[in-house]
Short mmCIF file of C-alpha atoms and ligand atoms in Angstrom, two decimals:
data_model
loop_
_atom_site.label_atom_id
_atom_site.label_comp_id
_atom_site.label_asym_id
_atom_site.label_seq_id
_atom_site.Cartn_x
_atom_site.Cartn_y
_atom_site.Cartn_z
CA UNK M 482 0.00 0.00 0.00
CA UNK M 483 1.20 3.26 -1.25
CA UNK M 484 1.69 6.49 1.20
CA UNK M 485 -1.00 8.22 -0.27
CA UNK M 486 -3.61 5.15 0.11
CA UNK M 487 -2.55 4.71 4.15
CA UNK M 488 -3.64 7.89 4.48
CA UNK M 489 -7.65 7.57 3.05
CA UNK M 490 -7.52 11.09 3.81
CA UNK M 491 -7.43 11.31 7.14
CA UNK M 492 -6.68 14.62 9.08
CA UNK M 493 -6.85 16.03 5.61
CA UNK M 494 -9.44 19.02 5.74
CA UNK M 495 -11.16 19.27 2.06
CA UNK M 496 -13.99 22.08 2.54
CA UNK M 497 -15.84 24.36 4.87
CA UNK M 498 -19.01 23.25 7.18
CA UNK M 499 -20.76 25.50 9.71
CA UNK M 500 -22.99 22.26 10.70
CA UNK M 501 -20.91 20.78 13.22
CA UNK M 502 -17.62 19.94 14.82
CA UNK M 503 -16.26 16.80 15.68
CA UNK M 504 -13.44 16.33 17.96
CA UNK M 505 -12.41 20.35 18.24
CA UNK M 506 -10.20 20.30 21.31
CA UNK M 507 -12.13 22.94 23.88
CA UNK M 508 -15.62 21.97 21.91
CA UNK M 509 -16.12 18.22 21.11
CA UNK M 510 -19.20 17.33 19.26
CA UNK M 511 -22.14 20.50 18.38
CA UNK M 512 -24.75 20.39 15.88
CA UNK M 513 -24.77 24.48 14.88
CA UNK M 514 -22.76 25.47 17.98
CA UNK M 515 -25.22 23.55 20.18
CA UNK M 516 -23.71 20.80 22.27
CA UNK M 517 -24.53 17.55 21.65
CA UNK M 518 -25.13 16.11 25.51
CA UNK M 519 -27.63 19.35 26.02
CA UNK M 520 -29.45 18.30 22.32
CA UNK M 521 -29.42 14.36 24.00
CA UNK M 522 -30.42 15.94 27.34
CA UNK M 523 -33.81 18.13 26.37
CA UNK M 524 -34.30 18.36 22.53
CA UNK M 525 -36.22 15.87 19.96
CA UNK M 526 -35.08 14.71 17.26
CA UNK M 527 -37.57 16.45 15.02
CA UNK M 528 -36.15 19.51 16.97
CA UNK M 529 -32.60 18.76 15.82
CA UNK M 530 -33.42 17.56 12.17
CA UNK M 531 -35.31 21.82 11.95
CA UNK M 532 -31.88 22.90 13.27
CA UNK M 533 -29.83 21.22 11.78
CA UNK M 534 -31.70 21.95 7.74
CA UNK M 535 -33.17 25.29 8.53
CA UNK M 536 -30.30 26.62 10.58
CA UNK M 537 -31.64 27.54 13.99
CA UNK M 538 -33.88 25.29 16.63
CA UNK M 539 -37.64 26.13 15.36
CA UNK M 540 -39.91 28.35 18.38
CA UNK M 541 -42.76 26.08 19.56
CA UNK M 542 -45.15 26.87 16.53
CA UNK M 543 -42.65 26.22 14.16
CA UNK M 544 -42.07 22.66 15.57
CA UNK M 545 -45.61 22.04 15.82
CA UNK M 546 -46.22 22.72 12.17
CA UNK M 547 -42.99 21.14 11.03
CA UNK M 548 -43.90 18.04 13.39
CA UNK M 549 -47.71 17.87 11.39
CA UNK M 550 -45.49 18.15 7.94
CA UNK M 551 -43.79 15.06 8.96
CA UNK M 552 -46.57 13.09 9.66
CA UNK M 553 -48.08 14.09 6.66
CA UNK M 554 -45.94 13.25 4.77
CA UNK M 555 -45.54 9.86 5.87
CA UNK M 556 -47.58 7.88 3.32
CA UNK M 557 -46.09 6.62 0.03
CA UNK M 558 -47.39 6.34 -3.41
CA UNK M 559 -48.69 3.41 -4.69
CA UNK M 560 -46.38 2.60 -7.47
CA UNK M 561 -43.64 2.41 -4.65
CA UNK M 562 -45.50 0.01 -2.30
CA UNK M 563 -45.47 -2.44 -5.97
CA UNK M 564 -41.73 -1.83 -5.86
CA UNK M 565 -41.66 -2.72 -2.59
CA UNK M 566 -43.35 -5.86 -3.27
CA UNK M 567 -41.56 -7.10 -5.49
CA UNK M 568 -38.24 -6.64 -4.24
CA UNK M 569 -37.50 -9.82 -2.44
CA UNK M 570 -37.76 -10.07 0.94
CA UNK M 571 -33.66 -11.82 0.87
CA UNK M 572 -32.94 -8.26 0.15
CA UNK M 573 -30.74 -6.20 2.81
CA UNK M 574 -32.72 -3.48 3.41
CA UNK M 575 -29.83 -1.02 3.16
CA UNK M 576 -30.64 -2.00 -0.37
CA UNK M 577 -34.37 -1.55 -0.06
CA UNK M 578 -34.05 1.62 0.95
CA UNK M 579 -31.75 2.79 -1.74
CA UNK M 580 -33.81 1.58 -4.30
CA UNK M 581 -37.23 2.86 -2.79
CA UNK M 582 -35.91 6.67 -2.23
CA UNK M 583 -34.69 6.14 -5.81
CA UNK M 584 -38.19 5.29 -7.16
CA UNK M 585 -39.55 8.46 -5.18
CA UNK M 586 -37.22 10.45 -6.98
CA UNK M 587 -38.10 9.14 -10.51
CA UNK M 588 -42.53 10.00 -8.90
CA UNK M 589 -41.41 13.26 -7.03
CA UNK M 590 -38.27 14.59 -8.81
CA UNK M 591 -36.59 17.47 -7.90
CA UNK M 592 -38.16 20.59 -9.46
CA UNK M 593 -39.87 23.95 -8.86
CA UNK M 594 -43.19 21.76 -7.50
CA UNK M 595 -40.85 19.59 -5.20
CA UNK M 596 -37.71 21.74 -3.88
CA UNK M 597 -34.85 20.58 -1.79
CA UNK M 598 -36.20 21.32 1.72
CA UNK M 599 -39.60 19.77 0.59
CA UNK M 600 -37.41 16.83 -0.94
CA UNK M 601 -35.79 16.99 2.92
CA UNK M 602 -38.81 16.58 5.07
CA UNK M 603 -40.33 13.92 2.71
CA UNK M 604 -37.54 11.73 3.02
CA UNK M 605 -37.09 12.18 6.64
CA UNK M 606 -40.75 11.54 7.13
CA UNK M 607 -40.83 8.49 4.76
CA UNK M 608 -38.28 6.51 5.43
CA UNK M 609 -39.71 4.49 7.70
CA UNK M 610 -42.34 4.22 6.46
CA UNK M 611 -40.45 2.76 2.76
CA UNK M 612 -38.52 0.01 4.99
CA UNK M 613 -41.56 -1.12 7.30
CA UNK M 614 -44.05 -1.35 4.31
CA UNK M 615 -41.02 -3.77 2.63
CA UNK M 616 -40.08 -5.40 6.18
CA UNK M 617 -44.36 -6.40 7.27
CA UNK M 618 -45.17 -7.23 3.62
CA UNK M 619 -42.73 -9.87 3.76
CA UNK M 620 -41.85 -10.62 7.40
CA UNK M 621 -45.62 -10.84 8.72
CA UNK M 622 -47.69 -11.48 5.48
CA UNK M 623 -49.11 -7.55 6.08
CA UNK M 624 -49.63 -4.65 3.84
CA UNK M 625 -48.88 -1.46 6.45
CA UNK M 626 -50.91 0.95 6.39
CA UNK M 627 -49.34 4.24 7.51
CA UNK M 628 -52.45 6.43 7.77
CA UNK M 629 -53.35 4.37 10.69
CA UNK M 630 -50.72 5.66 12.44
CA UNK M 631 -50.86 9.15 14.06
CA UNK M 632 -47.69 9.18 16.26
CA UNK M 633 -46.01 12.24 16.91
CA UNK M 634 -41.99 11.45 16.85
CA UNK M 635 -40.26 9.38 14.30
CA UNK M 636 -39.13 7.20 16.81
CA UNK M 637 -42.68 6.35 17.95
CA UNK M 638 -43.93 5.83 14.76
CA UNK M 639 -40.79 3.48 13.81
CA UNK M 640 -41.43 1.54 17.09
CA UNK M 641 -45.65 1.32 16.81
CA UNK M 642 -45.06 0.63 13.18
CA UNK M 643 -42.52 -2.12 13.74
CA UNK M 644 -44.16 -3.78 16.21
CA UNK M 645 -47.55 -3.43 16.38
CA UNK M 646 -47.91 -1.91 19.83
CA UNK M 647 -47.60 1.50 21.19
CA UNK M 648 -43.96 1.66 22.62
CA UNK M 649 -42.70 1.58 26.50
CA UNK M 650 -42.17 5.28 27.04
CA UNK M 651 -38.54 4.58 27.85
CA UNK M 652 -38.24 2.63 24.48
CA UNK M 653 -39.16 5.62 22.38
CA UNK M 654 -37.21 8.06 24.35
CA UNK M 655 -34.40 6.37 23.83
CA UNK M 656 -34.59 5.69 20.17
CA UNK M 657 -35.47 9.13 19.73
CA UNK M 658 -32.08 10.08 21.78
CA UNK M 659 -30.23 7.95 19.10
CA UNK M 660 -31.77 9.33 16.03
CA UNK M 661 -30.31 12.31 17.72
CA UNK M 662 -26.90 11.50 17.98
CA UNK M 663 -26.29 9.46 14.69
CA UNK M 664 -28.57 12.79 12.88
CA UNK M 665 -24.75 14.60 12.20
CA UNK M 666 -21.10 13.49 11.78
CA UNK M 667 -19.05 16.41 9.56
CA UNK M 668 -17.17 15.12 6.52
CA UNK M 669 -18.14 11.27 7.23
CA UNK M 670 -17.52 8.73 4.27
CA UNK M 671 -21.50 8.77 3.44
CA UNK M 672 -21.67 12.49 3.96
CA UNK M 673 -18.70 13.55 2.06
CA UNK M 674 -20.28 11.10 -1.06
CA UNK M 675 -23.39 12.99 -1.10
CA UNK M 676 -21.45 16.24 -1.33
CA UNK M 677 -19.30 15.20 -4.35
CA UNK M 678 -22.68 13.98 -5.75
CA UNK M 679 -24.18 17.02 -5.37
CA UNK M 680 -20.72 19.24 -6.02
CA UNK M 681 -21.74 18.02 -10.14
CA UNK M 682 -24.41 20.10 -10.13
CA UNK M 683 -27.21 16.57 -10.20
CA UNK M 684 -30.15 15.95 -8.11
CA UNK M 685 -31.05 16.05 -4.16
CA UNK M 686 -31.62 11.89 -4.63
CA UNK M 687 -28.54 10.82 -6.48
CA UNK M 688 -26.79 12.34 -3.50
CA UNK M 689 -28.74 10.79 -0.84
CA UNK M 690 -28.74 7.08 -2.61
CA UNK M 691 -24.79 8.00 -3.06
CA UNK M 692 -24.73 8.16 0.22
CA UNK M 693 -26.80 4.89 1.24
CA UNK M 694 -24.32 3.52 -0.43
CA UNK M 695 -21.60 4.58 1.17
CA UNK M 696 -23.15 4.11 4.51
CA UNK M 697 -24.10 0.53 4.08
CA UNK M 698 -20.25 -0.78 4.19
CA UNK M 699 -19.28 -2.47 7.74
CA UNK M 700 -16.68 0.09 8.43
CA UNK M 701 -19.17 2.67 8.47
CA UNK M 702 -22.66 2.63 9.24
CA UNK M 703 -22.71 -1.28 9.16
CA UNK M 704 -20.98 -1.33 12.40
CA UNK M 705 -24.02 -1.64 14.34
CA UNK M 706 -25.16 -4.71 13.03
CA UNK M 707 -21.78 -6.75 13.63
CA UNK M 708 -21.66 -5.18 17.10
CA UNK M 709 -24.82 -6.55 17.80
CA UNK M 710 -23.90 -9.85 16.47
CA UNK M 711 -20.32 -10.15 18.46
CA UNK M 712 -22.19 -9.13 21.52
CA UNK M 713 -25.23 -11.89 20.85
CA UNK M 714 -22.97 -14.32 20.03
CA UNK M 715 -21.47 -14.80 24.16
CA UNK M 716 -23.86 -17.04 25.99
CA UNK M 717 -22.15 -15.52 29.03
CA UNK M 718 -19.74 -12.50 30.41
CA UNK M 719 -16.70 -14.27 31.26
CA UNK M 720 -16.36 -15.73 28.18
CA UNK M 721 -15.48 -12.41 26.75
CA UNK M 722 -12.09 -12.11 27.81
CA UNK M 723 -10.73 -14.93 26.15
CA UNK M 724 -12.29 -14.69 22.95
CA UNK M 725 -12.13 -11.24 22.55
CA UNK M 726 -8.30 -11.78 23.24
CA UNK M 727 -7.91 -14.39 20.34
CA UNK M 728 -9.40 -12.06 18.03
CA UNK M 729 -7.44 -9.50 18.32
CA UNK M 730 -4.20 -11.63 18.07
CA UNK M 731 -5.96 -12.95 14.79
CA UNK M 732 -6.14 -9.44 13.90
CA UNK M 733 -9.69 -9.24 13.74
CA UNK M 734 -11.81 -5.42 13.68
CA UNK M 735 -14.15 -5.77 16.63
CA UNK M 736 -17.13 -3.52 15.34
CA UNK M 737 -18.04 -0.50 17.51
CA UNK M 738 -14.63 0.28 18.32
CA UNK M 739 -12.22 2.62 16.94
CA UNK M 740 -12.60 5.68 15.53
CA UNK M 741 -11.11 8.10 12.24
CA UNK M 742 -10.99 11.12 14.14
CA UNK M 743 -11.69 10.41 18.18
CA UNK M 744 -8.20 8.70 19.85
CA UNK M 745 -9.64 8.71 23.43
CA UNK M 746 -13.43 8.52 23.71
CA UNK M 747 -16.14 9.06 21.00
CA UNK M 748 -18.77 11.80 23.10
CA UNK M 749 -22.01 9.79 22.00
CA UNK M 750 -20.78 6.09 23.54
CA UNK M 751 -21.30 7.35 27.24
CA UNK M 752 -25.28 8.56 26.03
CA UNK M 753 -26.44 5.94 24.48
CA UNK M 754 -24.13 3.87 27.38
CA UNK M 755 -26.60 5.46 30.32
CA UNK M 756 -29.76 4.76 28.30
CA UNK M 757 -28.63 1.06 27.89
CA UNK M 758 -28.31 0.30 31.30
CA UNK M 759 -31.61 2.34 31.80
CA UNK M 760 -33.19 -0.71 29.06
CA UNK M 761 -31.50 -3.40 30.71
CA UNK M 762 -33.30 -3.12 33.55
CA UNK M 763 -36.69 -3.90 32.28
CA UNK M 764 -35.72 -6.58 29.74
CA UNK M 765 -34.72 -10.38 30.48
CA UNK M 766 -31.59 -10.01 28.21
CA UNK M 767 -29.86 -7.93 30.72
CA UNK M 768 -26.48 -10.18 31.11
CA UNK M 769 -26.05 -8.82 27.35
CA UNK M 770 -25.25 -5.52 28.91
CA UNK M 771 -23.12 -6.93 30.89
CA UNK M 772 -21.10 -8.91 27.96
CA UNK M 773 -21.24 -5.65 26.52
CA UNK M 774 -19.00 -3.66 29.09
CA UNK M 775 -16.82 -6.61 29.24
CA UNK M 776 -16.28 -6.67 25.82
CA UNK M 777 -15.23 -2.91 25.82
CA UNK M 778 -13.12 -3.62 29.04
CA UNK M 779 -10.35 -5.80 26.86
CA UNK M 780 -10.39 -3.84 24.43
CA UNK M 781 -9.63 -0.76 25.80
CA UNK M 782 -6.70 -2.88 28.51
CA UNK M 783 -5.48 -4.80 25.40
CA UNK M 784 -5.79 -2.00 22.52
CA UNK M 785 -6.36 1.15 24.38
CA UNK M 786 -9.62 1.46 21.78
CA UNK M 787 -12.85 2.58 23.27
CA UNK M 788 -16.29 2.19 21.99
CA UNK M 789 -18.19 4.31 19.14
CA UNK M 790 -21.46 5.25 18.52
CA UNK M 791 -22.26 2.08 17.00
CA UNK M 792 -21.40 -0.35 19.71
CA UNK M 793 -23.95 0.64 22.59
CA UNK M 794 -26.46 1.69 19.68
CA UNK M 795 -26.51 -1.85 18.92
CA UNK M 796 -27.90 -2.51 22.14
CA UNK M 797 -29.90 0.21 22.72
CA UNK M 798 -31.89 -0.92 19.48
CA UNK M 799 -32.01 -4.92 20.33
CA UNK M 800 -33.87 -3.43 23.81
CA UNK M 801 -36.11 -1.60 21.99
CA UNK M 802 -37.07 -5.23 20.13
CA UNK M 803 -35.70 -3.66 17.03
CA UNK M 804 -34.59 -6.55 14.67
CA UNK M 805 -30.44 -6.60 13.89
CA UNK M 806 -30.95 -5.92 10.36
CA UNK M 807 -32.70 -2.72 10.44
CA UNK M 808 -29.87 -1.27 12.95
CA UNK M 809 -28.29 0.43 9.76
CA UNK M 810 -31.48 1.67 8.12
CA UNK M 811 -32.37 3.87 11.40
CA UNK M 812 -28.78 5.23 10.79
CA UNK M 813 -29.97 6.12 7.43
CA UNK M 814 -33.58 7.84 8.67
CA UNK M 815 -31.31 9.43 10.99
CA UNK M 816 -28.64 11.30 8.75
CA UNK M 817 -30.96 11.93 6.35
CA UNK M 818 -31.42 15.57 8.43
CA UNK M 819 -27.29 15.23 8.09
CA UNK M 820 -27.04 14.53 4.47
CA UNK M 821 -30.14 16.86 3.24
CA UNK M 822 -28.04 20.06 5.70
CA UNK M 823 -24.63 19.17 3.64
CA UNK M 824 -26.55 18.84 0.19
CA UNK M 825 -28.10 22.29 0.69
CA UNK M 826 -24.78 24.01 2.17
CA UNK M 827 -22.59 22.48 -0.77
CA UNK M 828 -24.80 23.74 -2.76
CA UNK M 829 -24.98 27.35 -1.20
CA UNK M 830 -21.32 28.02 -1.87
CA UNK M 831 -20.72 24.61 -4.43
CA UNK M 832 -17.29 24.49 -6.23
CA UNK M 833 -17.20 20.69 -7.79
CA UNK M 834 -14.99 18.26 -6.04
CA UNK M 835 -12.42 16.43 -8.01
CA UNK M 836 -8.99 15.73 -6.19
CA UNK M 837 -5.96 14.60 -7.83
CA UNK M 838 -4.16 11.66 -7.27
CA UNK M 839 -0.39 10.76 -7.75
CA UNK M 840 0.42 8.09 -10.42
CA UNK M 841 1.61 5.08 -9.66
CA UNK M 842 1.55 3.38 -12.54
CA UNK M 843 3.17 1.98 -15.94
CA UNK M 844 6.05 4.80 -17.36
CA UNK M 845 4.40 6.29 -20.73
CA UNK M 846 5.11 4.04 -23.72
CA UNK M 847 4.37 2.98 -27.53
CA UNK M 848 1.08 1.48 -27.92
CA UNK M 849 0.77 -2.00 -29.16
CA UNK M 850 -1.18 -3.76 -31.64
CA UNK M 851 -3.52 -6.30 -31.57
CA UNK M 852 -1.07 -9.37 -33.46
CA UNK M 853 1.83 -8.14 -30.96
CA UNK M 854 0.32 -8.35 -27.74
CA UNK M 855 0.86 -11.38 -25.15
CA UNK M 856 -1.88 -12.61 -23.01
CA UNK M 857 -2.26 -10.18 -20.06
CA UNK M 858 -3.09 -13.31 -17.93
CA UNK M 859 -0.17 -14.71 -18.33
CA UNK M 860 2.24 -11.91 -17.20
CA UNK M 861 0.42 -12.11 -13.80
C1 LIG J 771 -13.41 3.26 12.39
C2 LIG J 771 -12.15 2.73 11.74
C3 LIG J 771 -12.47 2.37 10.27
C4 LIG J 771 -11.09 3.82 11.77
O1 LIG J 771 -10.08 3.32 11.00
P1 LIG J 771 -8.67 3.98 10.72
O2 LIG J 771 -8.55 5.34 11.28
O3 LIG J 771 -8.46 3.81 9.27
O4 LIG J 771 -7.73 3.07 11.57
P2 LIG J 771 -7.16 1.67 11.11
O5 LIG J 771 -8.24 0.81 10.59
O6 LIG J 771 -5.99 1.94 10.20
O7 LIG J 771 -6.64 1.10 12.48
C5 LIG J 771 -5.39 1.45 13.13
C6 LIG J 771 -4.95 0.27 13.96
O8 LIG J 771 -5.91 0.00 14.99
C7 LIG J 771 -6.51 -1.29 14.80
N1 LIG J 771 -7.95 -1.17 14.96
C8 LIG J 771 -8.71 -0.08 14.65
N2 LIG J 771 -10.00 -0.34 14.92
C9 LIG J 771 -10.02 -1.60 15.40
C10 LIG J 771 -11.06 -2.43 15.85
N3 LIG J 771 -12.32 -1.99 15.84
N4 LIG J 771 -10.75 -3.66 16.29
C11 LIG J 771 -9.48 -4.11 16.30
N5 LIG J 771 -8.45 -3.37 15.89
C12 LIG J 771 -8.72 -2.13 15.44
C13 LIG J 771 -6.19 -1.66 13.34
O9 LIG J 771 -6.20 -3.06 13.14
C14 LIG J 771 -4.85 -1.03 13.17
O10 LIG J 771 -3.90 -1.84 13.81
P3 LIG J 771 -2.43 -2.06 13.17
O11 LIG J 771 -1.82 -0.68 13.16
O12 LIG J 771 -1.78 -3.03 14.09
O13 LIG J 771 -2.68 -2.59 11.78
C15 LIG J 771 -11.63 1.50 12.48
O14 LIG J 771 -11.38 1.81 13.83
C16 LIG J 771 -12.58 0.33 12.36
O15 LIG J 771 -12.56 -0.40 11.37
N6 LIG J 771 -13.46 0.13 13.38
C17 LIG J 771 -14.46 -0.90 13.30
C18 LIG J 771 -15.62 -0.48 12.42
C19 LIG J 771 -16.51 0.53 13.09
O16 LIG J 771 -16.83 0.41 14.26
N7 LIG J 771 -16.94 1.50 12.29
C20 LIG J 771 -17.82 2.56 12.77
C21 LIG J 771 -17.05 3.84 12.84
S1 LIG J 771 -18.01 5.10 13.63
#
């Protein structure tokens, strides 16, 4: 591996944001110069989704009528729930979700009837409802219908719509805590793809299903779900140490830890952290929480690496009888506020992003033809 590819551009700052900083020695993590513990602490996440697209927190009317917007626009077209139905139900549903907010944008393109921040609040406010119309159609033999639902937070609605039943208080409050915290991340891998999307001068979707995309792989948003599965997998705590040990001498990535930017702590582990305990104490799969701080334990004794937002998250969803394979789709109805913010301040002051890249490659020389050439394959 070259220099240049070590680095995957790390500490390498490649544009401006005034959406949030992450890390800043003296500030750690704000959303628009709020701190993220007070947002955690007393805000929704509908708040945080206003402030984070229209640039300040909204007064109480204005959350009141953007909260009614969002449940309005929770319903989906019909020629989506087909689509829906006829993906197969095999499918990831990273996948289904790309491909659904696709359709939408082929029904509701971008345009002077459907602008950005309308394109914004409709995806927020549909999301769920595209990968639980997909996920009971195929899971439970049911065709959802969303009008049936009038709950007031995302994380609610997600929860009543999932599982039939109005959630434990707790259950929602917590979800709704970690819609907040994975809503904004700075120049993330899925973030920083929807910007170079956008930076071309193409469409508020292309950069949002560039950004699925990106979000999907393990090392990013797909952490959850193998965190979840590493801490299922231990029948009991103290049989963490030693496999957790072997692991890392096979030199395998334990999901949830580690982070590009944080070397000590990432600020949103401890949140979620509290909240878990605050779950485990109403469900019967507490001794997972207690795997869970064992596993984080050796790693930080054996690696000094602590965990990030993913690892507790993973948790915090499995006690809110959230199924593993949706962990990284609420990531996605999360950063959607993220991603929509970053596609509308790229485009405020856009400049199209194309880097350079050093050449590695063959030294210039005489082209071939066909009758003179050896089989590539064989040179290998
Ligand atoms: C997040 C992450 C991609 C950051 O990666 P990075 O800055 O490129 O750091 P590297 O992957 O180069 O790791 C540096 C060293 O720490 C080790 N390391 C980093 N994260 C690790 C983890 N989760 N488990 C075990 N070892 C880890 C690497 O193996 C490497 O060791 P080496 O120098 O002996 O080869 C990385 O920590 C990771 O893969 N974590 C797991 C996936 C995850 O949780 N992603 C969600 C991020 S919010």
């Amino acid at each position: 591996m070259t220099e240049t590819e070590q680095t995957g551009l790390a500490g390498i700052i490649v544009g401006d944001t005034a959406l949030s900083t992450v890390g800043k020695a003296g500030i750690g993590l704000t959303y628009r110069g709020y701190d993220i513990h007070e947002l955690a602490a007393s805000a929704t996440f509908e708040e945080v989704a206003y402030l984070l697209i229209y640039r300040e927190l909204p007064s109480e009317s204005e959350l009141k009528t953007y909260c009614s917007r969002l449940v309005a626009l929770r319903a989906i077209p019909n020629e989506l729930k087909l689509l829906l139905e006829t993906m197969p139900g095999s499918a990831h549903p990273m996948d289904v979700l790309r491909t659904g907010i696709s359709l939408l944008g082929t029904l509701e393109p971008e345009s002077t009837k459907h602008s950005a921040y309308q394109i914004a609040d409709r995806l927020i406010a549909c999301a769920p409802s595209i990968l639980l119309y997909w996920y009971q159609f195929y899971r439970n033999n049911k065709r959802l219908d969303i009008t049936q639902y009038a709950d007031k937070t995302t994380a609610d609605f997600f929860l009543h719509a999932l599982t039939g039943k109005k959630p434990e208080q707790e259950q929602g409050r917590a979800l709704d805590v970690a819609l907040i915290l994975y809503a904004e991340h700075e120049f993330n891998a899925s973030t920083f793809a929807a910007r170079v999307t956008i930076s071309t001068g193409s469409d508020f979707y292309s950069a949002v299903v560039s950004a699925i995309g990106t979000l999907r792989g393990p090392l990013h948003g797909g952490a959850n779900e193998e965190a979840m599965r590493l801490i299922a997998s231990f029948q009991m705590p103290n049989l963490v140490e030693a496999t957790i040990k072997s692991m890392l001498v096979d030199k395998v990535k334990i999901m949830g830890f580690g982070h590009r930017v944080y070397k000590i702590s990432d600020p949103r582990s401890d949140v979620v952290k509290a909240w878990v305990e605050t779950l485990s104490k109403n469900s019967s799969e507490a001794p997972l929480f207690d795997i869970a701080q064992g596993i984080e334990k050796v790693m930080w004794r054996e690696k000094k690496l602590f965990p990030n937002l993913d690892f507790y998250s993973a948790l915090l969803f499995h006690f809110c009888d959230i199924p593993t394979l949706l962990f990284t789709p609420i990531f996605v109805m999360s950063r959607l506020s993220g991603w929509s913010a970053h596609i509308l301040e790229q485009r405020a002051h856009n400049r199209l992003i194309r880097p350079e890249a050093k050449y590695i490659g063959m030294e210039k020389r005489s082209f071939k033809s066909l009758k003179d050439r050896t089989s590539a394959t064989s040179t290998k």
